[in-house]
mmCIF file of C-alpha atoms in Angstrom:
data_model
loop_
_atom_site.group_PDB
_atom_site.id
_atom_site.type_symbol
_atom_site.label_atom_id
_atom_site.label_comp_id
_atom_site.label_asym_id
_atom_site.label_seq_id
_atom_site.Cartn_x
_atom_site.Cartn_y
_atom_site.Cartn_z
ATOM 1 C CA MET P 1 0.000 0.000 0.000
ATOM 2 C CA SER P 2 1.285 3.476 -0.891
ATOM 3 C CA ASP P 3 2.087 5.794 2.014
ATOM 4 C CA THR P 4 1.279 8.846 -0.159
ATOM 5 C CA PRO P 5 -1.571 10.861 1.460
ATOM 6 C CA THR P 6 -4.938 10.521 -0.274
ATOM 7 C CA ARG P 7 -5.976 13.839 -1.745
ATOM 8 C CA ALA P 8 -9.547 15.078 -1.870
ATOM 9 C CA PRO P 9 -10.602 15.554 -5.515
ATOM 10 C CA GLY P 10 -10.976 19.098 -6.787
ATOM 11 C CA ARG P 11 -9.191 20.913 -3.930
ATOM 12 C CA THR P 12 -6.824 23.472 -5.399
ATOM 13 C CA GLY P 13 -3.948 25.293 -3.738
ATOM 14 C CA VAL P 14 -2.553 28.633 -4.886
ATOM 15 C CA TRP P 15 1.103 29.156 -4.002
ATOM 16 C CA PHE P 16 2.254 32.753 -4.454
ATOM 17 C CA VAL P 17 5.833 33.775 -5.142
ATOM 18 C CA GLY P 18 5.793 37.177 -3.468
ATOM 19 C CA ALA P 19 3.096 36.062 -1.021
ATOM 20 C CA ARG P 20 3.319 39.123 1.235
ATOM 21 C CA GLY P 21 3.169 41.637 -1.611
ATOM 22 C CA SER P 22 0.293 43.890 -2.604
ATOM 23 C CA VAL P 23 -1.183 41.663 -5.311
ATOM 24 C CA ALA P 24 -1.046 38.415 -3.320
ATOM 25 C CA THR P 25 -2.458 40.061 -0.195
ATOM 26 C CA THR P 26 -5.288 41.646 -2.176
ATOM 27 C CA ALA P 27 -6.019 38.280 -3.811
ATOM 28 C CA VAL P 28 -6.299 36.525 -0.432
ATOM 29 C CA VAL P 29 -8.539 39.311 0.909
ATOM 30 C CA GLY P 30 -10.628 39.239 -2.265
ATOM 31 C CA ALA P 31 -11.086 35.473 -2.339
ATOM 32 C CA ALA P 32 -12.211 35.463 1.286
ATOM 33 C CA ALA P 33 -14.557 38.432 0.827
ATOM 34 C CA VAL P 34 -16.138 37.057 -2.360
ATOM 35 C CA GLY P 35 -16.398 33.564 -0.872
ATOM 36 C CA ALA P 36 -18.165 34.943 2.193
ATOM 37 C CA GLY P 37 -20.584 36.954 0.063
ATOM 38 C CA LEU P 38 -19.315 40.271 1.446
ATOM 39 C CA VAL P 39 -18.588 41.725 -2.013
ATOM 40 C CA PRO P 40 -19.590 40.812 -5.577
ATOM 41 C CA PRO P 41 -16.953 39.224 -7.848
ATOM 42 C CA THR P 42 -16.361 42.451 -9.799
ATOM 43 C CA GLY P 43 -13.322 42.149 -12.077
ATOM 44 C CA MET P 44 -13.257 38.332 -11.973
ATOM 45 C CA VAL P 45 -13.445 37.054 -15.535
ATOM 46 C CA ALA P 46 -13.982 33.469 -14.363
ATOM 47 C CA GLU P 47 -17.263 34.544 -12.752
ATOM 48 C CA LEU P 48 -18.809 35.703 -16.044
ATOM 49 C CA ASP P 49 -21.750 33.699 -17.378
ATOM 50 C CA ASP P 50 -19.499 32.494 -20.223
ATOM 51 C CA PHE P 51 -17.642 30.279 -17.735
ATOM 52 C CA ARG P 52 -20.494 29.225 -15.496
ATOM 53 C CA ASP P 53 -20.340 25.619 -16.731
ATOM 54 C CA ALA P 54 -16.565 25.409 -17.208
ATOM 55 C CA GLY P 55 -16.006 23.351 -14.042
ATOM 56 C CA LEU P 56 -13.551 25.813 -12.492
ATOM 57 C CA PRO P 57 -12.519 25.469 -8.840
ATOM 58 C CA GLU P 58 -14.702 27.556 -6.539
ATOM 59 C CA VAL P 59 -13.136 30.717 -5.138
ATOM 60 C CA ASP P 60 -14.041 29.851 -1.559
ATOM 61 C CA GLY P 61 -12.353 26.452 -1.921
ATOM 62 C CA LEU P 62 -8.897 27.807 -2.817
ATOM 63 C CA VAL P 63 -6.144 27.264 -0.240
ATOM 64 C CA PHE P 64 -3.332 29.845 -0.124
ATOM 65 C CA GLY P 65 0.351 29.733 0.737
ATOM 66 C CA GLY P 66 3.589 30.967 -0.731
ATOM 67 C CA HIS P 67 7.163 32.182 -0.520
ATOM 68 C CA ASP P 68 8.441 35.641 0.369
ATOM 69 C CA VAL P 69 11.676 37.181 1.576
ATOM 70 C CA THR P 70 9.875 39.605 3.927
ATOM 71 C CA ASP P 71 8.087 38.758 7.168
ATOM 72 C CA THR P 72 5.346 41.412 7.420
ATOM 73 C CA PRO P 73 2.197 39.521 8.543
ATOM 74 C CA LEU P 74 -0.581 39.415 5.957
ATOM 75 C CA ALA P 75 -3.012 41.062 8.364
ATOM 76 C CA LYS P 76 -0.639 44.023 8.747
ATOM 77 C CA ARG P 77 -0.073 44.235 5.001
ATOM 78 C CA ALA P 78 -3.838 44.150 4.456
ATOM 79 C CA GLU P 79 -4.285 47.040 6.904
ATOM 80 C CA GLU P 80 -1.696 49.059 4.981
ATOM 81 C CA LEU P 81 -3.418 48.369 1.666
ATOM 82 C CA ALA P 82 -6.829 49.272 3.081
ATOM 83 C CA ALA P 83 -5.396 52.538 4.379
ATOM 84 C CA GLY P 84 -4.017 53.178 0.889
ATOM 85 C CA GLY P 85 -7.450 52.800 -0.703
ATOM 86 C CA VAL P 86 -7.002 49.381 -2.304
ATOM 87 C CA PHE P 87 -10.123 47.970 -0.596
ATOM 88 C CA PRO P 88 -12.532 49.113 2.152
ATOM 89 C CA PRO P 89 -11.082 48.834 5.693
ATOM 90 C CA GLU P 90 -14.444 47.625 7.003
ATOM 91 C CA LEU P 91 -13.918 44.299 5.226
ATOM 92 C CA LEU P 92 -10.963 43.280 7.371
ATOM 93 C CA PRO P 93 -12.607 42.389 10.709
ATOM 94 C CA ALA P 94 -14.538 39.583 9.008
ATOM 95 C CA LEU P 95 -11.461 38.217 7.213
ATOM 96 C CA GLY P 96 -9.019 37.702 10.072
ATOM 97 C CA THR P 97 -9.292 33.908 10.050
ATOM 98 C CA ALA P 98 -8.629 33.683 6.292
ATOM 99 C CA LEU P 99 -5.623 35.999 6.502
ATOM 100 C CA SER P 100 -4.169 34.087 9.456
ATOM 101 C CA ALA P 101 -4.614 30.751 7.675
ATOM 102 C CA ALA P 102 -2.792 32.013 4.575
ATOM 103 C CA ASP P 103 -0.105 33.700 6.682
ATOM 104 C CA ARG P 104 0.720 30.413 8.432
ATOM 105 C CA GLU P 105 1.462 28.867 5.036
ATOM 106 C CA ILE P 106 4.041 31.444 3.897
ATOM 107 C CA ARG P 107 7.628 30.199 3.948
ATOM 108 C CA PRO P 108 10.923 32.115 3.633
ATOM 109 C CA GLY P 109 11.915 32.666 0.027
ATOM 110 C CA ALA P 110 15.289 31.996 -1.528
ATOM 111 C CA ARG P 111 18.088 34.463 -0.875
ATOM 112 C CA PRO P 112 21.361 34.639 -2.831
ATOM 113 C CA ASP P 113 24.026 32.451 -1.275
ATOM 114 C CA ALA P 114 27.330 32.645 -3.074
ATOM 115 C CA GLY P 115 28.704 29.667 -1.215
ATOM 116 C CA ARG P 116 26.095 27.015 -2.028
ATOM 117 C CA PRO P 117 24.941 25.362 -5.260
ATOM 118 C CA GLN P 118 21.529 26.628 -6.336
ATOM 119 C CA GLU P 119 20.250 23.056 -6.364
ATOM 120 C CA GLU P 120 19.990 23.236 -2.574
ATOM 121 C CA ALA P 121 17.735 26.292 -2.675
ATOM 122 C CA ALA P 122 15.613 24.695 -5.395
ATOM 123 C CA ARG P 123 15.191 21.543 -3.310
ATOM 124 C CA ALA P 124 14.073 23.526 -0.251
ATOM 125 C CA LEU P 125 11.542 25.544 -2.276
ATOM 126 C CA THR P 126 10.171 22.374 -3.847
ATOM 127 C CA GLU P 127 9.798 20.679 -0.483
ATOM 128 C CA ASP P 128 7.827 23.663 0.842
ATOM 129 C CA ILE P 129 5.291 23.350 -1.971
ATOM 130 C CA VAL P 130 4.991 19.562 -1.728
ATOM 131 C CA SER P 131 4.517 19.778 2.029
ATOM 132 C CA PHE P 132 1.768 22.392 1.568
ATOM 133 C CA ARG P 133 -0.039 20.173 -0.926
ATOM 134 C CA ASP P 134 0.178 17.081 1.234
ATOM 135 C CA ARG P 135 -0.678 18.833 4.486
ATOM 136 C CA HIS P 136 -3.934 20.171 3.042
ATOM 137 C CA GLU P 137 -4.673 17.053 0.961
ATOM 138 C CA LEU P 138 -4.900 19.131 -2.212
ATOM 139 C CA ASP P 139 -5.627 17.702 -5.609
ATOM 140 C CA GLN P 140 -3.159 20.128 -7.170
ATOM 141 C CA VAL P 141 -1.296 23.392 -6.597
ATOM 142 C CA VAL P 142 -0.860 26.250 -9.060
ATOM 143 C CA VAL P 143 2.203 28.443 -8.468
ATOM 144 C CA VAL P 144 1.633 32.114 -9.336
ATOM 145 C CA ASP P 145 4.595 34.504 -9.523
ATOM 146 C CA VAL P 146 3.571 38.005 -8.405
ATOM 147 C CA SER P 147 7.026 38.992 -7.129
ATOM 148 C CA SER P 148 8.985 42.105 -8.091
ATOM 149 C CA THR P 149 9.950 42.551 -11.733
ATOM 150 C CA GLU P 150 13.484 41.419 -12.581
ATOM 151 C CA PRO P 151 15.844 42.625 -15.313
ATOM 152 C CA PRO P 152 16.015 40.518 -18.475
ATOM 153 C CA ALA P 153 17.946 37.285 -17.980
ATOM 154 C CA VAL P 154 21.599 37.174 -18.954
ATOM 155 C CA PRO P 155 21.800 34.255 -21.424
ATOM 156 C CA ARG P 156 23.874 31.291 -20.292
ATOM 157 C CA PRO P 157 24.601 27.991 -22.043
ATOM 158 C CA ALA P 158 23.051 26.198 -19.034
ATOM 159 C CA HIS P 159 19.661 27.740 -19.885
ATOM 160 C CA ASP P 160 19.470 25.956 -23.229
ATOM 161 C CA SER P 161 18.676 22.408 -22.096
ATOM 162 C CA LEU P 162 17.454 20.636 -18.983
ATOM 163 C CA SER P 163 20.484 18.373 -18.731
ATOM 164 C CA THR P 164 22.982 21.242 -18.819
ATOM 165 C CA LEU P 165 20.863 23.269 -16.395
ATOM 166 C CA GLU P 166 20.673 20.525 -13.801
ATOM 167 C CA GLU P 167 24.385 19.885 -14.077
ATOM 168 C CA ALA P 168 25.026 23.590 -13.433
ATOM 169 C CA LEU P 169 22.537 23.736 -10.556
ATOM 170 C CA ALA P 170 24.540 21.074 -8.757
ATOM 171 C CA HIS P 171 27.669 23.235 -8.790
ATOM 172 C CA VAL P 172 26.830 26.898 -9.461
ATOM 173 C CA PRO P 173 25.179 29.271 -6.936
ATOM 174 C CA ASP P 174 23.495 31.683 -9.373
ATOM 175 C CA VAL P 175 22.780 29.908 -12.658
ATOM 176 C CA LEU P 176 19.079 30.867 -12.560
ATOM 177 C CA PRO P 177 17.553 34.293 -11.875
ATOM 178 C CA PRO P 178 15.173 34.180 -8.864
ATOM 179 C CA SER P 179 11.946 33.974 -10.894
ATOM 180 C CA SER P 180 13.320 31.025 -12.865
ATOM 181 C CA LEU P 181 14.525 29.307 -9.691
ATOM 182 C CA TYR P 182 10.984 29.489 -8.289
ATOM 183 C CA ALA P 183 9.580 28.262 -11.618
ATOM 184 C CA TYR P 184 11.989 25.310 -11.576
ATOM 185 C CA ALA P 185 10.878 24.447 -8.037
ATOM 186 C CA ALA P 186 7.221 24.677 -9.099
ATOM 187 C CA LEU P 187 7.766 22.213 -11.930
ATOM 188 C CA ARG P 188 9.736 19.851 -9.707
ATOM 189 C CA ALA P 189 6.816 19.972 -7.269
ATOM 190 C CA ASP P 190 4.514 18.937 -10.146
ATOM 191 C CA CYS P 191 2.641 22.262 -10.286
ATOM 192 C CA GLY P 192 1.187 24.364 -13.061
ATOM 193 C CA HIS P 193 2.772 27.823 -13.247
ATOM 194 C CA VAL P 194 1.596 31.372 -13.928
ATOM 195 C CA ALA P 195 4.050 34.238 -14.565
ATOM 196 C CA PHE P 196 2.188 37.462 -13.782
ATOM 197 C CA THR P 197 5.350 39.596 -14.155
ATOM 198 C CA PRO P 198 7.696 40.136 -17.134
ATOM 199 C CA SER P 199 10.560 38.447 -15.260
ATOM 200 C CA PRO P 200 12.359 35.586 -17.071
ATOM 201 C CA GLY P 201 10.483 32.907 -15.097
ATOM 202 C CA LEU P 202 9.664 29.831 -17.139
ATOM 203 C CA ARG P 203 10.630 31.283 -20.523
ATOM 204 C CA LEU P 204 14.107 29.738 -20.441
ATOM 205 C CA PRO P 205 14.330 26.810 -22.895
ATOM 206 C CA ALA P 206 15.500 24.370 -20.190
ATOM 207 C CA LEU P 207 12.452 25.091 -18.036
ATOM 208 C CA ARG P 208 10.041 24.806 -20.941
ATOM 209 C CA GLU P 209 11.634 21.436 -21.650
ATOM 210 C CA LEU P 210 11.009 20.391 -18.045
ATOM 211 C CA ALA P 211 7.363 21.501 -18.209
ATOM 212 C CA GLU P 212 6.818 19.466 -21.377
ATOM 213 C CA LEU P 213 8.599 16.451 -19.892
ATOM 214 C CA ARG P 214 6.379 16.490 -16.806
ATOM 215 C CA GLY P 215 3.189 17.324 -18.715
ATOM 216 C CA LEU P 216 2.507 20.571 -16.853
ATOM 217 C CA PRO P 217 0.611 23.662 -18.059
ATOM 218 C CA TYR P 218 1.999 27.158 -17.732
ATOM 219 C CA ALA P 219 0.873 30.667 -18.665
ATOM 220 C CA GLY P 220 2.334 34.172 -18.810
ATOM 221 C CA SER P 221 3.727 36.649 -18.946
ATOM 222 C CA ASP P 222 3.135 40.072 -17.402
ATOM 223 C CA GLY P 223 -0.480 40.589 -16.410
ATOM 224 C CA LYS P 224 -2.454 43.008 -18.570
ATOM 225 C CA THR P 225 -4.286 45.209 -16.090
ATOM 226 C CA GLY P 226 -4.517 48.816 -17.257
ATOM 227 C CA GLU P 227 -2.808 50.818 -19.988
ATOM 228 C CA THR P 228 -1.942 47.777 -22.098
ATOM 229 C CA LEU P 229 -5.482 46.442 -21.704
ATOM 230 C CA VAL P 230 -6.749 49.639 -23.344
ATOM 231 C CA ARG P 231 -4.059 49.427 -26.026
ATOM 232 C CA THR P 232 -5.102 45.926 -27.073
ATOM 233 C CA ALA P 233 -8.704 47.129 -27.356
ATOM 234 C CA LEU P 234 -7.893 50.331 -29.291
ATOM 235 C CA GLY P 235 -5.094 48.980 -31.495
ATOM 236 C CA PRO P 236 -7.410 46.753 -33.572
ATOM 237 C CA MET P 237 -9.796 49.695 -34.044
ATOM 238 C CA PHE P 238 -7.137 51.617 -35.943
ATOM 239 C CA ALA P 239 -6.003 48.557 -37.893
ATOM 240 C CA HIS P 240 -9.532 47.492 -38.857
ATOM 241 C CA ARG P 241 -10.475 51.005 -40.009
ATOM 242 C CA ALA P 242 -7.280 51.317 -42.091
ATOM 243 C CA LEU P 243 -6.108 54.330 -40.083
ATOM 244 C CA ARG P 244 -2.330 54.694 -40.009
ATOM 245 C CA VAL P 245 -0.936 55.073 -36.497
ATOM 246 C CA ARG P 246 2.205 57.188 -36.695
ATOM 247 C CA SER P 247 3.127 57.326 -33.017
ATOM 248 C CA TRP P 248 1.889 55.935 -29.718
ATOM 249 C CA SER P 249 3.572 57.306 -26.623
ATOM 250 C CA GLY P 250 2.783 56.723 -22.974
ATOM 251 C CA THR P 251 3.722 57.972 -19.541
ATOM 252 C CA ASN P 252 3.109 55.926 -16.391
ATOM 253 C CA LEU P 253 3.163 57.465 -12.913
ATOM 254 C CA LEU P 254 3.011 55.034 -10.017
ATOM 255 C CA GLY P 255 3.968 54.603 -6.385
ATOM 256 C CA GLY P 256 4.039 51.563 -4.110
ATOM 257 C CA GLY P 257 6.396 48.627 -4.318
ATOM 258 C CA ASP P 258 5.887 48.202 -8.065
ATOM 259 C CA GLY P 259 6.900 51.802 -8.682
ATOM 260 C CA ALA P 260 9.980 51.422 -6.488
ATOM 261 C CA THR P 261 11.026 48.295 -8.375
ATOM 262 C CA LEU P 262 10.534 49.918 -11.776
ATOM 263 C CA ALA P 263 12.663 52.885 -10.760
ATOM 264 C CA ASP P 264 15.526 50.503 -11.615
ATOM 265 C CA PRO P 265 16.209 51.086 -15.348
ATOM 266 C CA GLU P 266 16.902 47.391 -15.963
ATOM 267 C CA ALA P 267 13.616 46.279 -14.380
ATOM 268 C CA ALA P 268 11.815 49.023 -16.321
ATOM 269 C CA ARG P 269 13.393 47.665 -19.513
ATOM 270 C CA SER P 270 11.682 44.312 -18.934
ATOM 271 C CA LYS P 271 8.338 46.052 -18.400
ATOM 272 C CA ASN P 272 8.649 48.364 -21.418
ATOM 273 C CA THR P 273 9.601 45.506 -23.707
ATOM 274 C CA SER P 274 6.511 43.624 -22.579
ATOM 275 C CA LYS P 275 4.262 46.673 -22.957
ATOM 276 C CA ARG P 276 5.440 47.352 -26.508
ATOM 277 C CA THR P 277 5.039 43.801 -27.804
ATOM 278 C CA GLY P 278 1.304 44.009 -28.497
ATOM 279 C CA LEU P 279 1.417 47.359 -30.305
ATOM 280 C CA THR P 280 4.128 46.129 -32.637
ATOM 281 C CA ALA P 281 2.200 42.935 -33.391
ATOM 282 C CA MET P 282 -1.064 44.778 -34.096
ATOM 283 C CA LEU P 283 0.230 47.877 -35.906
ATOM 284 C CA GLY P 284 3.625 46.937 -37.330
ATOM 285 C CA GLU P 285 7.167 48.103 -36.734
ATOM 286 C CA GLY P 286 6.773 51.671 -38.023
ATOM 287 C CA VAL P 287 4.979 53.155 -35.015
ATOM 288 C CA GLU P 288 7.084 55.759 -33.217
ATOM 289 C CA GLY P 289 6.983 56.536 -29.520
ATOM 290 C CA LEU P 290 8.151 55.241 -26.156
ATOM 291 C CA THR P 291 6.572 54.400 -22.824
ATOM 292 C CA HIS P 292 8.021 56.117 -19.766
ATOM 293 C CA ILE P 293 7.635 54.851 -16.213
ATOM 294 C CA ASP P 294 8.136 57.328 -13.354
ATOM 295 C CA TYR P 295 8.155 56.431 -9.677
ATOM 296 C CA VAL P 296 6.128 58.900 -7.586
ATOM 297 C CA PRO P 297 6.201 57.644 -3.967
ATOM 298 C CA SER P 298 3.419 59.968 -2.800
ATOM 299 C CA MET P 299 0.953 58.182 -5.127
ATOM 300 C CA GLY P 300 1.045 55.092 -2.902
ATOM 301 C CA GLU P 301 -0.967 52.274 -4.491
ATOM 302 C CA LEU P 302 -2.411 54.505 -7.235
ATOM 303 C CA LYS P 303 -1.349 54.485 -10.870
ATOM 304 C CA THR P 304 -1.946 56.950 -13.702
ATOM 305 C CA ALA P 305 -1.196 56.224 -17.357
ATOM 306 C CA TRP P 306 -1.516 58.828 -20.111
ATOM 307 C CA ASP P 307 -1.261 57.847 -23.765
ATOM 308 C CA HIS P 308 -0.966 60.097 -26.824
ATOM 309 C CA ILE P 309 -1.748 58.553 -30.217
ATOM 310 C CA ALA P 310 -1.073 60.373 -33.481
ATOM 311 C CA PHE P 311 -2.747 58.853 -36.509
ATOM 312 C CA GLU P 312 -3.368 59.624 -40.152
ATOM 313 C CA GLY P 313 -6.684 59.419 -41.967
ATOM 314 C CA PHE P 314 -7.987 59.797 -45.507
ATOM 315 C CA LEU P 315 -6.010 62.237 -47.702
ATOM 316 C CA GLY P 316 -3.254 62.331 -45.110
ATOM 317 C CA THR P 317 -5.275 64.206 -42.506
ATOM 318 C CA SER P 318 -3.465 64.285 -39.141
ATOM 319 C CA MET P 319 -5.505 63.445 -36.017
ATOM 320 C CA THR P 320 -4.884 62.473 -32.421
ATOM 321 C CA LEU P 321 -6.480 60.462 -29.640
ATOM 322 C CA GLN P 322 -5.508 60.702 -25.969
ATOM 323 C CA PHE P 323 -6.645 58.719 -22.965
ATOM 324 C CA THR P 324 -5.914 58.680 -19.260
ATOM 325 C CA TRP P 325 -6.213 55.547 -17.144
ATOM 326 C CA GLN P 326 -6.247 55.982 -13.389
ATOM 327 C CA GLY P 327 -6.497 52.912 -11.232
ATOM 328 C CA VAL P 328 -5.285 50.864 -8.284
ATOM 329 C CA ASP P 329 -3.038 48.237 -9.783
ATOM 330 C CA SER P 330 -3.359 45.627 -7.013
ATOM 331 C CA ALA P 331 -7.153 45.767 -7.172
ATOM 332 C CA LEU P 332 -6.988 45.286 -10.941
ATOM 333 C CA ALA P 333 -4.431 42.469 -10.780
ATOM 334 C CA ALA P 334 -5.761 40.409 -7.863
ATOM 335 C CA PRO P 335 -8.975 39.135 -9.500
ATOM 336 C CA LEU P 336 -7.007 38.164 -12.611
ATOM 337 C CA VAL P 337 -4.525 36.226 -10.478
ATOM 338 C CA LEU P 338 -7.410 34.278 -8.966
ATOM 339 C CA ASP P 339 -8.878 33.729 -12.439
ATOM 340 C CA LEU P 340 -5.593 32.403 -13.775
ATOM 341 C CA ALA P 341 -5.075 29.979 -10.915
ATOM 342 C CA ARG P 342 -8.549 28.568 -11.539
ATOM 343 C CA PHE P 343 -8.165 28.389 -15.329
ATOM 344 C CA VAL P 344 -4.753 26.701 -15.131
ATOM 345 C CA ALA P 345 -6.087 24.213 -12.581
ATOM 346 C CA ARG P 346 -8.934 23.359 -14.938
ATOM 347 C CA SER P 347 -6.545 23.066 -17.899
ATOM 348 C CA ARG P 348 -4.506 20.525 -16.020
ATOM 349 C CA GLU P 349 -7.595 18.506 -15.168
ATOM 350 C CA HIS P 350 -8.157 18.269 -18.927
ATOM 351 C CA GLY P 351 -4.604 17.023 -19.464
ATOM 352 C CA ALA P 352 -3.323 20.243 -21.034
ATOM 353 C CA ALA P 353 0.449 20.743 -20.942
ATOM 354 C CA GLY P 354 2.897 23.374 -22.127
ATOM 355 C CA PRO P 355 2.031 27.017 -22.877
ATOM 356 C CA GLN P 356 -1.676 27.751 -22.399
ATOM 357 C CA GLU P 357 -2.219 30.047 -25.362
ATOM 358 C CA GLN P 358 -5.944 30.402 -24.632
ATOM 359 C CA LEU P 359 -4.938 32.509 -21.605
ATOM 360 C CA ALA P 360 -3.296 35.203 -23.762
ATOM 361 C CA PHE P 361 -6.253 37.451 -22.843
ATOM 362 C CA PHE P 362 -4.620 38.081 -19.450
ATOM 363 C CA PHE P 363 -1.095 39.003 -20.573
ATOM 364 C CA LYS P 364 0.929 41.721 -22.247
ATOM 365 C CA ASP P 365 3.415 39.245 -23.734
ATOM 366 C CA PRO P 366 1.695 35.846 -23.957
ATOM 367 C CA VAL P 367 3.809 32.696 -24.039
ATOM 368 C CA ARG P 368 3.126 30.419 -26.958
ATOM 369 C CA ALA P 369 4.344 27.344 -28.758
ATOM 370 C CA GLU P 370 7.389 28.185 -30.862
ATOM 371 C CA VAL P 371 5.517 27.955 -34.174
ATOM 372 C CA SER P 372 2.343 29.756 -33.124
ATOM 373 C CA PRO P 373 1.609 33.392 -33.975
ATOM 374 C CA VAL P 374 0.695 35.577 -31.002
ATOM 375 C CA GLU P 375 -2.825 37.011 -30.887
ATOM 376 C CA HIS P 376 -2.909 40.400 -29.135
ATOM 377 C CA ARG P 377 -6.365 41.709 -30.121
ATOM 378 C CA LEU P 378 -8.414 41.811 -26.951
ATOM 379 C CA VAL P 379 -11.757 40.646 -28.343
ATOM 380 C CA ALA P 380 -10.145 37.803 -30.303
ATOM 381 C CA GLN P 381 -8.274 36.767 -27.164
ATOM 382 C CA PHE P 382 -11.479 36.694 -25.149
ATOM 383 C CA GLU P 383 -13.219 34.544 -27.750
ATOM 384 C CA ALA P 384 -10.333 32.066 -27.682
ATOM 385 C CA LEU P 385 -10.562 31.937 -23.892
ATOM 386 C CA ARG P 386 -14.323 31.476 -23.916
ATOM 387 C CA ALA P 387 -14.220 28.800 -26.605
ATOM 388 C CA TRP P 388 -11.554 26.704 -24.887
ATOM 389 C CA TYR P 389 -13.193 26.596 -21.466
ATOM 390 C CA ALA P 390 -16.694 26.289 -22.864
ATOM 391 C CA GLY P 391 -15.533 23.140 -24.637
ATOM 392 C CA ASP P 392 -15.808 24.318 -28.246
ATOM 393 C CA ALA P 393 -12.068 24.018 -28.880
ATOM 394 C CA ARG P 394 -11.143 21.070 -26.665
#
């Protein structure tokens, strides 16, 4: 007889990388509040009628844990976010039990250690996830990376294949960037993976090889929550009306931890590359303009994006369109994080493996199979999502 714990069918765990951050904390608060009927599921795509019969895990059945390098209790972080206007403070007294339960399941994240092979850190991270799954008798766990944005990965020969990577892990202390180390641990723990940031994560060829070998689904990257969401709705409008877009420039003002991270030019380079991908795909290479990201600490959890679009109409007439998006990024991201965990869990139940292209709707720079074109048009992305989970395309 096997001594492996019997797992209750259908119970899904969500393991956050960056579990004490704004997005993860807001997701835990949101899941508990929606599950208790305290708030409606506004912003949760998975709760639309289109997915009513998709067999997704229920929000109030999700079990939360994660890794983080900080030790601020979730309840304290939630109080800070409420004070910053992310959600109403009056919700918190009813959610103490849920926050405490999630807080107990957060484990210390990996820290650089120049003296030890990275394999040791990977093993410890993997064991944390496996222990979480077994302790709660979960059917599966989806790992969701909502940690701080990293610079683009420095290419190494060890990233090109699984065999060379694992040989390097056994001897080298820093062969993988942090996001990819967590992704490797997720795959070794037999978990689906979601990259909600533009960090390297699971995009390295060796990790994609491991995901395929173990038959695991993954999705990413860089959640599409505000400015880029509008861009992927407006871009097709210009293309379909044969209007020539000459330039598309943007300025982002933001505070909070995300703003502080993106004050680093290298981290901002990852974000800007991701933001620009969809415009280039929809409108071609000839569109001028840049996106600027400015850190404004006094804005706290708020974010403002202003875009200026110059376009050309019939007979060469010059015209412009401008829009301003003002929002609270964590409140926009958290419901999508919950959606993605539920969609990836359902994909795995259907035996899906590799990049989940039907989830492109959620991302600025969607992962795909090497030979597949990337669809960036928002409405087309939604139809692909709806069709897959409604069963039309399975």
